Coordinates of C-alpha atoms in Angstrom, one line a residue:
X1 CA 46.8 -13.6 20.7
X2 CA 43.4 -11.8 19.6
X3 CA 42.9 -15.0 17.3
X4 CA 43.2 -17.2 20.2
X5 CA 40.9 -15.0 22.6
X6 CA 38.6 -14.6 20.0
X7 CA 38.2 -18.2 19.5
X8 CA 37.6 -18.7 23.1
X9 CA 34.9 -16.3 23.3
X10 CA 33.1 -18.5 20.4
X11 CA 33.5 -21.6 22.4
X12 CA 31.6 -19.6 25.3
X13 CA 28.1 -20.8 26.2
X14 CA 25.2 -19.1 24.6
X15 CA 24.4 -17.5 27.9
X16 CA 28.0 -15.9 28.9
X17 CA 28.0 -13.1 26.0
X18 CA 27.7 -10.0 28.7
X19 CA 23.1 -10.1 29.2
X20 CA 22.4 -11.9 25.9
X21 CA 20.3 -14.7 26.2
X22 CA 16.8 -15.6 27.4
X23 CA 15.2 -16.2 30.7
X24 CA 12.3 -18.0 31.9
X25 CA 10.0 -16.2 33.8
X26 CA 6.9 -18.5 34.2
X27 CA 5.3 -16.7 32.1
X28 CA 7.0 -14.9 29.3
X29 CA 10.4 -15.6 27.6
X30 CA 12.9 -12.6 28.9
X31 CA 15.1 -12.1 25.5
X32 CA 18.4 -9.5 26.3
X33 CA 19.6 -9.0 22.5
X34 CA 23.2 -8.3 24.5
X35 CA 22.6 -4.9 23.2
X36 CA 19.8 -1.9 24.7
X37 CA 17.3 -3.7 24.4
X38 CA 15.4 -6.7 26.4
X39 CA 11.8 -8.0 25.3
X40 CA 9.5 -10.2 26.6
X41 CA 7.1 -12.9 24.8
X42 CA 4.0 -14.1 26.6
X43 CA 4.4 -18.1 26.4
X44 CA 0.1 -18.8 26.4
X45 CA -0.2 -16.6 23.3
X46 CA 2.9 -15.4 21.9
X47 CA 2.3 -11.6 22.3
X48 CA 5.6 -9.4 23.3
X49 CA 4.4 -8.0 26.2
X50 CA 7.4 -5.5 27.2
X51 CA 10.3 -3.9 25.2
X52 CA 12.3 -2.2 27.3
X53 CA 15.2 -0.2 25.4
X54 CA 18.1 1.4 27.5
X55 CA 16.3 1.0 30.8
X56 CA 13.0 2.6 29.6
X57 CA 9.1 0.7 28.8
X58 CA 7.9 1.5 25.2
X59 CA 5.5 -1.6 25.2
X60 CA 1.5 -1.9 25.8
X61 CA -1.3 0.5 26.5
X62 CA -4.7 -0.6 28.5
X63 CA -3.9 -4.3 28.7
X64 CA -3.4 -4.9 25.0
X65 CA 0.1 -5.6 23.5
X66 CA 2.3 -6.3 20.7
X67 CA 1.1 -9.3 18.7
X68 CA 0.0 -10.8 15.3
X69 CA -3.5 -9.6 14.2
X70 CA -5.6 -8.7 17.4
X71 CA -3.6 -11.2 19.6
X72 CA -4.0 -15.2 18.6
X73 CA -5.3 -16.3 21.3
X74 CA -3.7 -19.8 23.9
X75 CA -1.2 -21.1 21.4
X76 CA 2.2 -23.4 21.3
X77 CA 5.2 -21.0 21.8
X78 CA 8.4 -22.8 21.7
X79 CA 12.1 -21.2 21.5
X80 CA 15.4 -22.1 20.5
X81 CA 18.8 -21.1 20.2
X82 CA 21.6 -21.2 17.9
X83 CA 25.2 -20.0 17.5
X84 CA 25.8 -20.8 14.0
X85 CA 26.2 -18.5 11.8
X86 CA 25.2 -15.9 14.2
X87 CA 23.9 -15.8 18.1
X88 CA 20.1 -16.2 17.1
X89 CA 16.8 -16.6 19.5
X90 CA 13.8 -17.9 18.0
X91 CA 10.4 -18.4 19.1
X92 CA 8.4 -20.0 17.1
X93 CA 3.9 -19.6 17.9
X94 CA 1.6 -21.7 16.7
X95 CA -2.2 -21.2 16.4
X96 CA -3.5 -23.6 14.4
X97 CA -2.5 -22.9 10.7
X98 CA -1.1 -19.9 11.7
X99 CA 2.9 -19.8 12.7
X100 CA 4.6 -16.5 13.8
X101 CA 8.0 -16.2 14.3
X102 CA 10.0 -13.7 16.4
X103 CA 13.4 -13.8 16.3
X104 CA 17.0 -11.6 18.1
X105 CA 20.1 -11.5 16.7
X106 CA 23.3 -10.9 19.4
X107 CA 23.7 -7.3 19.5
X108 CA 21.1 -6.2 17.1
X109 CA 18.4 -3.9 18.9
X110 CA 16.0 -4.8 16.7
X111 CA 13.0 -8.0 16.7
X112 CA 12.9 -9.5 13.6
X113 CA 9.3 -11.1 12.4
X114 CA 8.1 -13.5 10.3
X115 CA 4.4 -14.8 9.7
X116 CA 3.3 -17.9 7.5
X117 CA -0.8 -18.5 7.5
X118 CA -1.9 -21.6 5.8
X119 CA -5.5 -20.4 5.2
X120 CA -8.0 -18.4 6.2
X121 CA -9.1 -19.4 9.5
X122 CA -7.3 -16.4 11.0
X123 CA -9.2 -13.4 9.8
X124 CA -7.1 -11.0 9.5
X125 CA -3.1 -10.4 8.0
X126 CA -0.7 -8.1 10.1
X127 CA 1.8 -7.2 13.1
X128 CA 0.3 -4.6 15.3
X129 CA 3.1 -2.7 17.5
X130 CA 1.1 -0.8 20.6
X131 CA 3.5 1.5 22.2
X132 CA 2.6 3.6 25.2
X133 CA 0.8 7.3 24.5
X134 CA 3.0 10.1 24.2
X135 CA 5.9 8.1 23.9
X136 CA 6.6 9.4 19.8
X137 CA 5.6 13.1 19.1
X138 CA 2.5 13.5 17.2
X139 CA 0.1 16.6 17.4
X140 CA -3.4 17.5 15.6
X141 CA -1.9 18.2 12.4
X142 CA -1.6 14.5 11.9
X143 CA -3.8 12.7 9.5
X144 CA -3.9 9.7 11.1
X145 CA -3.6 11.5 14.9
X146 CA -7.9 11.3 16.6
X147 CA -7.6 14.6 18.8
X148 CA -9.9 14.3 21.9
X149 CA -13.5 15.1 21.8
X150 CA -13.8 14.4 18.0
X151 CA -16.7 13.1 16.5
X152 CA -17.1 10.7 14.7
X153 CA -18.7 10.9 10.7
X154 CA -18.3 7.3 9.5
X155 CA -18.1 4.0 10.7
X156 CA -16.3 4.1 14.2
X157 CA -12.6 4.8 12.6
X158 CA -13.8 8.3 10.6
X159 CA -13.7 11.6 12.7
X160 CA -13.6 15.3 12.7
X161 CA -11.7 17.6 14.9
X162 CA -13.1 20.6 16.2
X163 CA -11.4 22.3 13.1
X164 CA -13.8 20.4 10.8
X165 CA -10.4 18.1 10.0
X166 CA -11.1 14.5 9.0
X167 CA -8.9 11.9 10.6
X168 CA -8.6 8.2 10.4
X169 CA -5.7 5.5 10.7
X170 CA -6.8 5.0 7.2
X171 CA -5.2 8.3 6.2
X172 CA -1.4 7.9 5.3
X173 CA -1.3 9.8 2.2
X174 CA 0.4 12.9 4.1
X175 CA 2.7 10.1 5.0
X176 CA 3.7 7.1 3.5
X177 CA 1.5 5.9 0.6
X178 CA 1.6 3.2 -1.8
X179 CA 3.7 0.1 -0.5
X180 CA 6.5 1.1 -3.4
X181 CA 7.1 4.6 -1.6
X182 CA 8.0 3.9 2.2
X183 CA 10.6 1.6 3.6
X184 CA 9.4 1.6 6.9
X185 CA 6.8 3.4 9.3
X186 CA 7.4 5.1 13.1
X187 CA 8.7 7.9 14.4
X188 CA 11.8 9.6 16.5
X189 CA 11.5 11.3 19.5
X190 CA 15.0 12.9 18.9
X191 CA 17.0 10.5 21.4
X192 CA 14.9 7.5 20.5
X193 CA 13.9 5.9 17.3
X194 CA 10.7 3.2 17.0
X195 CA 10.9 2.0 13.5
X196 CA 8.7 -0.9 11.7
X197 CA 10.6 -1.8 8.8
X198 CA 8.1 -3.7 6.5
X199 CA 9.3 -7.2 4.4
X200 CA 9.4 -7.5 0.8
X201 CA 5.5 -8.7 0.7
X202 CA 5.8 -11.0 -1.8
X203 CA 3.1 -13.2 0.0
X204 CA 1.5 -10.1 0.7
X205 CA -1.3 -9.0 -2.0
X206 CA -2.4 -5.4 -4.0
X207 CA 1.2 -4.8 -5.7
X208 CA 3.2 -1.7 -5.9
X209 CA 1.1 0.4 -5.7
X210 CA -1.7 -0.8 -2.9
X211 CA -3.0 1.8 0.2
X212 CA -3.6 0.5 3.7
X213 CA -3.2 1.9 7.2
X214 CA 0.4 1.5 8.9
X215 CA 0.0 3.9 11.8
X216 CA -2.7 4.6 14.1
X217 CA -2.5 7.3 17.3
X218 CA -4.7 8.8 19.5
X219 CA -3.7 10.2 22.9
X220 CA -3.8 7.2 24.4
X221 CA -2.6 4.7 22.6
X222 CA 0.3 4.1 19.1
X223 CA 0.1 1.5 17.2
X224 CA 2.5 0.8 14.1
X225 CA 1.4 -1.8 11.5
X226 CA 2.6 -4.6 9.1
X227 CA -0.1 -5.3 6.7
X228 CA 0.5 -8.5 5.0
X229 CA -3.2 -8.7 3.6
X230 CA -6.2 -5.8 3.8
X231 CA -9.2 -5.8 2.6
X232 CA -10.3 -2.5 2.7
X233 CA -10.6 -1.5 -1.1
X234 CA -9.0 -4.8 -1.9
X235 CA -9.3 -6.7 -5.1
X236 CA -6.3 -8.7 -5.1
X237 CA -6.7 -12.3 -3.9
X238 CA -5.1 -13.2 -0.3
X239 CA -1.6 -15.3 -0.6
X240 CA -0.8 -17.9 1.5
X241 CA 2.5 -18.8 3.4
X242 CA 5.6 -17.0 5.0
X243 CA 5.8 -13.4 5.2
X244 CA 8.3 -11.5 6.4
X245 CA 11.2 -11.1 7.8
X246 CA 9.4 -7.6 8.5
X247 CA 11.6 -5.8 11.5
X248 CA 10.6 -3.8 14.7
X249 CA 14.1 -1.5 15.2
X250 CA 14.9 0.7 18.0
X251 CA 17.6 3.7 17.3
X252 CA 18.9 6.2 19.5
X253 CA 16.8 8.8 17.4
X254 CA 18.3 8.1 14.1
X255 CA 16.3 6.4 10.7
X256 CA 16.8 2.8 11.1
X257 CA 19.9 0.9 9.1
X258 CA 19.2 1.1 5.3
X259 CA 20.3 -2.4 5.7
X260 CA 17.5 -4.0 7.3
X261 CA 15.3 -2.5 3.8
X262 CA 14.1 -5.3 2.1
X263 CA 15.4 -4.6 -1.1
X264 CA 19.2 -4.7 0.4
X265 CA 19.1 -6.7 3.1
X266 CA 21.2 -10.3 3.4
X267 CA 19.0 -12.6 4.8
X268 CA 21.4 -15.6 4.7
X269 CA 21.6 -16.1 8.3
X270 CA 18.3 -17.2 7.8
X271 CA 18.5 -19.9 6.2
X272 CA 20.1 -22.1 8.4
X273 CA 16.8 -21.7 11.1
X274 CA 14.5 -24.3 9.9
X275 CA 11.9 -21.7 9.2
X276 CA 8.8 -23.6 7.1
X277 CA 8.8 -21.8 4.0
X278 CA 11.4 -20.2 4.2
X279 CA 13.9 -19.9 0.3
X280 CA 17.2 -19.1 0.7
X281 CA 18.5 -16.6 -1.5
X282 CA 20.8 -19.3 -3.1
X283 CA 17.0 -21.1 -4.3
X284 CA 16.0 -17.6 -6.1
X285 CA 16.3 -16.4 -8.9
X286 CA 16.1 -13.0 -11.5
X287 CA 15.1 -10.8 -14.4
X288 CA 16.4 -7.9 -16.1
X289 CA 15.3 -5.8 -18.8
X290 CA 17.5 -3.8 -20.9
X291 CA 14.9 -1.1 -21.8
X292 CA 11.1 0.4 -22.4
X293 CA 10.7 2.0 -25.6
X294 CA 8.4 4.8 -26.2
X295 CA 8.5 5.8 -22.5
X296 CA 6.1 9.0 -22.2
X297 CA 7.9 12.1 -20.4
X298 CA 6.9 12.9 -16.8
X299 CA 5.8 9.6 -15.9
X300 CA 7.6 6.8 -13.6
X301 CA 7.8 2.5 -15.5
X302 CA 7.2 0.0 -13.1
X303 CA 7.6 -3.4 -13.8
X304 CA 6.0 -6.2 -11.7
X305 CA 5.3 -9.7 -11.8
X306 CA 2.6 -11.7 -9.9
X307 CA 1.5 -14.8 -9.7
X308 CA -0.8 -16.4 -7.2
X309 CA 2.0 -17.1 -5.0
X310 CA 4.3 -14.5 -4.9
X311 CA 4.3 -10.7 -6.3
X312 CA 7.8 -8.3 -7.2
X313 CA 8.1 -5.2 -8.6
X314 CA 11.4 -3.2 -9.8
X315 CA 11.4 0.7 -11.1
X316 CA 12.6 1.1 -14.7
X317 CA 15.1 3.6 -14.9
X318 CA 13.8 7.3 -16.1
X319 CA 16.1 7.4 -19.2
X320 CA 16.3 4.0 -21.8
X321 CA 13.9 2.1 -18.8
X322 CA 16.2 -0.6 -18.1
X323 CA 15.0 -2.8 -14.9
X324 CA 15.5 -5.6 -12.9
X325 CA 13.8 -7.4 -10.3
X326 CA 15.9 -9.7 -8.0
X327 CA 15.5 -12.4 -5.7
X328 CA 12.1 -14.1 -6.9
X329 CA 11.3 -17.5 -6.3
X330 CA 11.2 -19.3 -9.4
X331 CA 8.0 -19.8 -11.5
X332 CA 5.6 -18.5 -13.9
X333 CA 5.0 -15.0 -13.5
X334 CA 2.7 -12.1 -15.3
X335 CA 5.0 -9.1 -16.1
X336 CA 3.2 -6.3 -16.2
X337 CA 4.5 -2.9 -17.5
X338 CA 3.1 0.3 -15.4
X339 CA 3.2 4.1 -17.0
X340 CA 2.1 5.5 -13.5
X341 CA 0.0 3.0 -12.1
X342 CA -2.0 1.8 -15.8
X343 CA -0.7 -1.6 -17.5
X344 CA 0.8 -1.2 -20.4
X345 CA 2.2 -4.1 -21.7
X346 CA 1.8 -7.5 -20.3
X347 CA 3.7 -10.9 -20.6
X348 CA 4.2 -14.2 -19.5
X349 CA 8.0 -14.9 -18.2
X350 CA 9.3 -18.3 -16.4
X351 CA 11.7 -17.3 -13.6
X352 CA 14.6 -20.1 -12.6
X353 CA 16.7 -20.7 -9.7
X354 CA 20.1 -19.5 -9.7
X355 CA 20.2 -17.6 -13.1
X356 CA 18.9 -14.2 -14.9
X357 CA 16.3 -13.9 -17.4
X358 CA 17.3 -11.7 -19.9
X359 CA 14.9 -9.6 -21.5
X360 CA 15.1 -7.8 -25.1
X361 CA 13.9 -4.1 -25.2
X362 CA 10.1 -4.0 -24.0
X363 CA 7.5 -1.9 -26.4
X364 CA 4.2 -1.4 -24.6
X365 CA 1.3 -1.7 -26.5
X366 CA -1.5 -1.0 -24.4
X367 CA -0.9 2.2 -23.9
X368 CA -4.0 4.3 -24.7
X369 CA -2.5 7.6 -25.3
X370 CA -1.0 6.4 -28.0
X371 CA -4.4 7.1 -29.7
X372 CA -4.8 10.4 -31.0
X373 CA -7.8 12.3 -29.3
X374 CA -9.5 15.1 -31.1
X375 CA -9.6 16.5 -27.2
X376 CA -8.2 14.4 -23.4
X377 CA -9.0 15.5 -20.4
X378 CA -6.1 14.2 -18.0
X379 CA -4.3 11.4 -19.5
X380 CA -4.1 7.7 -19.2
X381 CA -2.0 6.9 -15.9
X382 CA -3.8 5.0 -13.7
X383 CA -5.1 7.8 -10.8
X384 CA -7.0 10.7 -10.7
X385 CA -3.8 12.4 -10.6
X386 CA -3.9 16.5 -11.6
X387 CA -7.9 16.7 -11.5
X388 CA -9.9 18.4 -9.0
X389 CA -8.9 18.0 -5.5
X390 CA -5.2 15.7 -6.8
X391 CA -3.9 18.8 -8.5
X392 CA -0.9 19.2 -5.4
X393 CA 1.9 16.7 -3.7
X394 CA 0.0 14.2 -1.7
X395 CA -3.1 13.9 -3.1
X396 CA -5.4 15.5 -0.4
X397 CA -8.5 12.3 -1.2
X398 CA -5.4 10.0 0.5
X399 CA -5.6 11.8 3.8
X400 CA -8.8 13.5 4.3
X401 CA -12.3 12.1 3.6
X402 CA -13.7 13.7 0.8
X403 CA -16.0 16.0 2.7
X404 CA -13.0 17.6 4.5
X405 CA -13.6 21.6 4.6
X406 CA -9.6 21.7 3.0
X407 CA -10.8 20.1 0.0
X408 CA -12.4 21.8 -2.9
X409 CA -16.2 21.3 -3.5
X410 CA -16.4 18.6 -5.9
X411 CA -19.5 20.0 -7.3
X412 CA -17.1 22.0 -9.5
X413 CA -18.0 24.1 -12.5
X414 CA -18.8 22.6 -15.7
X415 CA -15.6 21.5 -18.1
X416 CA -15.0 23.7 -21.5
X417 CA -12.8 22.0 -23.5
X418 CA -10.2 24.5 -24.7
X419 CA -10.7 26.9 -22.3
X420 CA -11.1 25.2 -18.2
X421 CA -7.8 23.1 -16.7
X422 CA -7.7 19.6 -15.3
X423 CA -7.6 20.9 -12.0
X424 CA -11.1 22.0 -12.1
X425 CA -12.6 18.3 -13.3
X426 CA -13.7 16.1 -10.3
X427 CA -11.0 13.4 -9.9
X428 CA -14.0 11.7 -7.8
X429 CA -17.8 11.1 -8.8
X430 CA -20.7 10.7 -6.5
X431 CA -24.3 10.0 -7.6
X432 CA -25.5 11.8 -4.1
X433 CA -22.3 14.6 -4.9
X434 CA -21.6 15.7 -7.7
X435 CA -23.2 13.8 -10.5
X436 CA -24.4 14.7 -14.1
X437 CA -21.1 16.6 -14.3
X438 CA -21.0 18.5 -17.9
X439 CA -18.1 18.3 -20.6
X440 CA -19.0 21.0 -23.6
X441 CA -17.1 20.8 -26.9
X442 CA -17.2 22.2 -30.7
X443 CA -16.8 20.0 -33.2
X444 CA -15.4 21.0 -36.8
X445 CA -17.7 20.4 -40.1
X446 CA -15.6 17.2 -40.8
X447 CA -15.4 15.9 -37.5
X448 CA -19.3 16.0 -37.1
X449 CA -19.1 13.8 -40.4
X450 CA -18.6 10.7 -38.5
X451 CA -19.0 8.4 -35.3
X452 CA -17.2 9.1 -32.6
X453 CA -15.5 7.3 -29.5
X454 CA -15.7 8.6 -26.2
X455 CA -13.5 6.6 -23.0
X456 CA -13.8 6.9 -19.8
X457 CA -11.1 5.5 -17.5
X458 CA -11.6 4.9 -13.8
X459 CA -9.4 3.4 -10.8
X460 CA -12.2 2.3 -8.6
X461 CA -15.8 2.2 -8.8
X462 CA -17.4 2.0 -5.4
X463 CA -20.6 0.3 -4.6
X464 CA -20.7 -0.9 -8.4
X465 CA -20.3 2.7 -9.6
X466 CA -19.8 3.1 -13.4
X467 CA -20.6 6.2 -15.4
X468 CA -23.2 6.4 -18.7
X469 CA -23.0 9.5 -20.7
X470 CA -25.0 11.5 -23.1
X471 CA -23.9 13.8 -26.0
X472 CA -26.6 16.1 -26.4
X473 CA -29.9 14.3 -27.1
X474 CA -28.7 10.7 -27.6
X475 CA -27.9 8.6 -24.6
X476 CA -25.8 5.6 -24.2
X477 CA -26.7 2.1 -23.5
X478 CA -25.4 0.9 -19.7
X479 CA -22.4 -0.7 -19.1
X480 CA -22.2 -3.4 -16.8
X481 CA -20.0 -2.7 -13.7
X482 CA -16.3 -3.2 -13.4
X483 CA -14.7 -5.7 -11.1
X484 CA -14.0 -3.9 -7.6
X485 CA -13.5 -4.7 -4.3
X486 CA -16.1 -5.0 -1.8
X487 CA -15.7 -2.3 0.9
X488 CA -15.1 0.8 1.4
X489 CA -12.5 3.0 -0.9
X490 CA -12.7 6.5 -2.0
X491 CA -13.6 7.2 2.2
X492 CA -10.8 5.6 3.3
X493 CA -8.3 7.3 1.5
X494 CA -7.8 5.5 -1.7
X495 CA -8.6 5.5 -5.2
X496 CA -6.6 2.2 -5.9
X497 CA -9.2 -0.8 -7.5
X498 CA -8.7 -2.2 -10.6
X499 CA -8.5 0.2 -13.4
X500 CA -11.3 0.1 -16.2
X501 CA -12.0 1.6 -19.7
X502 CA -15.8 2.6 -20.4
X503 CA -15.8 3.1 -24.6
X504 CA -19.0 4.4 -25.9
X505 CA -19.3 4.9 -29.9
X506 CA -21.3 7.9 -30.4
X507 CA -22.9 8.1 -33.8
X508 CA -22.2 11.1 -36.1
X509 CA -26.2 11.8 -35.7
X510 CA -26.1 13.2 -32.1
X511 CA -23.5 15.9 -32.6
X512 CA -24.9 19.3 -33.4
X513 CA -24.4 20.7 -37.2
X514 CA -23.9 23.9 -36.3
X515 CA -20.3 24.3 -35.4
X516 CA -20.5 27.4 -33.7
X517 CA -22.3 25.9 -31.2
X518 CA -21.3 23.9 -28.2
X519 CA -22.2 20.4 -27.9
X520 CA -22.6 18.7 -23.9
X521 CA -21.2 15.4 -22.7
X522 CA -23.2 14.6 -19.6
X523 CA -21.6 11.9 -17.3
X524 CA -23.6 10.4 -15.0
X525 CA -22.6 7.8 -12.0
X526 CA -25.1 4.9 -12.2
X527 CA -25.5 1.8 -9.6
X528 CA -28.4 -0.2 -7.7
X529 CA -26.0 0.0 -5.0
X530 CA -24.4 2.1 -2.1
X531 CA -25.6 3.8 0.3
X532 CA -25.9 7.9 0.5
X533 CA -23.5 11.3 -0.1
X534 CA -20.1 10.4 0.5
X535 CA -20.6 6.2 0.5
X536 CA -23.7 6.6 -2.3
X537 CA -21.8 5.2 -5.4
X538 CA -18.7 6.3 -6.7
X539 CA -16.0 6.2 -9.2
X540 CA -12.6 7.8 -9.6
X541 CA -11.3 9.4 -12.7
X542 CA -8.5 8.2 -14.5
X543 CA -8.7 10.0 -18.0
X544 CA -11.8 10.8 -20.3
X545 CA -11.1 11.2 -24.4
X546 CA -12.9 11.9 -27.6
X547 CA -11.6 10.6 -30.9

C-alpha cells in the first residue's frame, strides 16, 4: 500500500507537492522550496529580491538586493522545472557572457548558485547576499563590523572606531582566513541560521591559501560574499567558466549540513540540468599520494595542483604525508608541494577521467631549510608567521591595519642574534615605518675566512618593495623587484603575494676581523614606487639566513 501511494504522489504535477513550486508575479519568479522558505527572483535582472524563511523577511537593505557582482543589470531570466532525479527549479540569467544560475531543490531550505563568466566584460567575480541590519548579531568587537561615527583612514572601506580600532570588510583574519580554513561564512541568531556555503573554486583563482573579504556589516546593512575572483593583492590570473554550486542555507539556528561542504557533497543531481559547463563527477577524475618524506615538525603539507583552468588542493596527513585530491577534471596539472604556505617540491602530473593517479613517495627538494645556516631568523614557511606583530593565533596584520593601537610598534628594537626572539623582528617592512632595521652578529675566526650568503625571503612586496642590505661597510648591488600584484596588500589584511628569495653573496672582506665585535646587517626597503607610511612600499618577512 505505501509503495502504491508513494508512486502516486510521483505521478503528481510539479505544482501539487503541499506550496512547492513557482509563481509568476509579473515581475519576479515566487519559488516555495516546499519547505520554510519562499524566494523571489527579479525577472529584468535576475536579483533575488526577497527570502522569506518561516514567515519572516531576511532579504535587501536601501533598495539593493541579493545578486551576482553589484547587480547585472536588464538581462534574459528564464526558468524551468524538472522532476527527475529530484524536484528542481532553475533559473537560468543571462547578461551577455555572463550566466548565473539559481537553483531549489523540493524541501531543501537552501538556494543553490552557480556562476560561469566567459570573459572579462563583467568586472568583477562574486555573489553578494544583503540581508537586512540587525537581523544576525554582531557588535563593535567585530573586525569586519563599521561602528557609527567612525572615521575613515584609507580609501573609503578603512576606518577607526572611537577606540582607535581599525575595521574593514577586508579584515577576516579574526574569522575565517585563507580559502583552505572556512567552509562557509554567516552567522546564527540562536533560532535562525544564514549560512553561505562557498563551492570548491576550482575556477576560482589565488589557491589554498588566498585572503579576500566574505562578510561585510555595518548597522545598516549585512552582506555575505562568494568570491570567485579578487583582485585586491592578487597575483593569480582570473579563470574562466562555471563556478559554483556555492549555497545560500537557512537553519533554524544550527551550522549548516556538513553535506552541502564542497569537499563531501554529491552533486549528481546536477548533472542531469543542462548546466553549460557543468562535469559530472562520473567525467572526473583523481590523485593520491602515498607519502612526503622529510616532512619538518610543526608544520602543515599541502598539496595542490593548478592549471590555467582549474585549481585543487588536498592536506597531506601529519604523520607519513599521504594525500589525495579527488574529483579534478582531467588534464595537465602543476603539483605543488606546500610546507606552510612555501613550494617545496613541484611536478608535472596528467589527471584522467574515471581513474587514480597513483603517486610514489614525494621528497621535496626545494626546501630551503634544508641548508644549514650559521644563524635563521624565523624559518622558511611562506608567512611572516612568529615575527613581530604574528607571534599569537590569528595573526593580528589579517584583521587590523597595521597602524592599529593593539599592534605592537613595528619600529621594534634592533635584532641580536643569540640573544633577541622572533617575536621582536618586524614580520612587515615599511620604507616610511620602520626601515633600515638592524640584524648584529659575531662571526668566528674561520667563519670570517670566507664569503658568505645572506637570504631574504618575503610573501609580498607592495608598491615594488624589495629589501637591499649592508654588512657593515660594504653594500649590496639592487635587486630588481619581485612579481606582485597590483593593489593594495599588507593594508587590507594580507601578506599573501607570491613568495620570493633575495640571495646576496657577501664577500669575506666586509666582515669585521675582530671577533669580539659585533658585525650589523642593515636591511633596507627600496622602491620608486608607493605612496607614504602605511601604503609607502612594503614587504613582508618570510625568513632571513646567513650561511
Amino acid at each position: 500500500m505505501l509503495l502504491i501511494s508513494l508512486l502516486l504522489l510521483a505521478l503528481q504535477p510539479l505544482l501539487a507537492f503541499a506550496a512547492w513550486g513557482y509563481t509568476d508575479d509579473g515581475s519576479n519568479y515566487v519559488i516555495d522550496t516546499g519547505a520554510s522558505l519562499v524566494f523571489k527572483v527579479s525577472k529584468t535582472n535576475g536579483d533575488i529580491n526577497s527570502m522569506v524563511y518561516n514567515g519572516v523577511e531576511y532579504e535587501g537593505y536601501q533598495g539593493k538586493h541579493s545578486h551576482v557582482e553589484s547587480g547585472l543589470g536588464t538581462s534574459t531570466v528564464t526558468i524551468n522545472s524538472y522532476s527527475s532525479p529530484a524536484y528542481i527549479i532553475k533559473v537560468t540569467v543571462t547578461y551577455g557572457t555572463l550566466q548565473h544560475i539559481i537553483v531549489a531543490r523540493y524541501g531543501n531550505n537552501n538556494i543553490y548558485l552557480l556562476t560561469n563568466k566567459g570573459d572579462s566584460s563583467v568586472a568583477a567575480s562574486r555573489f553578494i547576499v544583503r540581508l537586512k541590519p540587525n537581523v544576525l548579531p554582531h557588535d563593535s568587537s567585530m573586525s569586519d563590523f563599521y561602528d557609527d561615527a567612525s572615521t575613515t583612514i584609507e580609501a573609503s572601506d578603512i576606518t577607526q572606531n572611537s577606540l582607535g580600532y581599525t575595521k574593514s570588510k577586508h579584515y577576516q583574519g579574526s574569522n575565517y582566513g585563507r580559502v583552505i580554513d572556512f567552509d562557509y561564512v554567516g552567522k546564527t541568531t540562536g533560532s535562525v541560521g544564514i549560512w553561505l556555503i562557498r563551492s570548491n573554486h576550482e575556477k576560482a583563482s589565488g589557491g589554498p591559501f588566498f585572503r579576500s573579504l566574505v562578510r561585510g556589516c555595518t548597522t545598516i546593512a549585512e552582506d555575505l560574499y562568494e568570491i570567485l575572483f579578487y583582485s585586491m593583492g592578487h597575483t593569480d590570473a582570473e579563470r574562466w567558466g562555471l563556478q559554483g554550486p556555492y549555497v545560500l542555507s537557512f537553519t533554524d539556528g544550527g551550522t549548516p549540513n556538513t553535506a552541502l561542504f564542497a569537499r563531501n557533497a554529491d552533486w549528481s543531481w546536477f548533472d542531469t540540468l543542462g548546466i553549460t559547463g557543468w562535469v559530472a563527477d562520473s567525467a572526473r577524475g583523481a590523485v593520491a599520494g602515498v607519502g612526503i618524506a622529510n616532512m619538518k615538525s610543526g608544520y602543515t603539507y599541502v598539496v595542490a595542483l593548478a592549471n590555467t583552468n582549474y585549481q585543487y588542493w588536498g592536506t597531506a596527513a601529519s604523520s607519513g604525508g599521504a594525500w589525495s585530491i579527488k574529483r579534478v577534471v582531467p588534464g595537465t596539472y602543476t603539483l605543488t608541494v606546500y610546507k606552510g604556505e612555501y613550494a617545496v617540491y613541484t611536478a608535472s602530473v596528467t589527471i584522467s577521467a574515471g581513474s587514480t593517479l597513483a603517486l610514489n613517495t614525494i621528497t621535496p627538494n626545494l626546501d630551503p631549510s634544508d641548508v644549514t645556516a650559521i644563524w635563521r631568523i624565523g624559518d622558511w614557511d611562506g608567512t611572516p608567521g612568529g615575527f613581530l606583530n604574528f607571534d599569537t593565533t590569528p595573526w593580528k596584520p589579517t584583521y587590523m591595519h597595521p597602524s592599529d593601537p593593539r599592534l605592537a610598534a613595528w619600529d621594534s628594537s634592533n635584532f641580536i642574534i643569540g640573544t633577541s626572539t622572533t617575536a621582536t623582528f618586524p614580520g612587515y617592512m615599511w620604507k616610511d615605518i620602520n626601515n633600515d632595521y638592524l640584524v648584529y652578529f659575531k662571526l668566528t675566526a674561520a667563519q670570517i675566512a670566507a664569503a658568505k650568503t645572506i637570504r631574504i625571503g618575503i610573501t609580498e612586496g607592495y608598491a615594488g618593495g624589495r629589501p637591499t642590505i649592508a654588512v657593515n661597510s660594504w653594500t649590496s648591488s639592487l635587486p630588481s623587484a619581485s612579481t606582485q600584484g597590483s593593489t593594495r596588500s599588507l593594508t587590507v589584511g594580507t601578506y599573501r603575494g607570491n613568495n620570493a628569495m633575495f640571495t646576496y653573496t657577501v664577500p669575506a672582506s666586509a666582515f669585521l676581523t675582530d671577533t669580539t665585535q659585533w658585525n650589523i646587517l642593515k636591511i633596507t626597503v627600496i622602491s620608486g614606487s608607493g605612496a607614504t607610511d602605511y601604503l609607502s612600499a612594503g614587504i613582508s618577512i618570510d625568513c632571513v639566513d646567513f650561511y
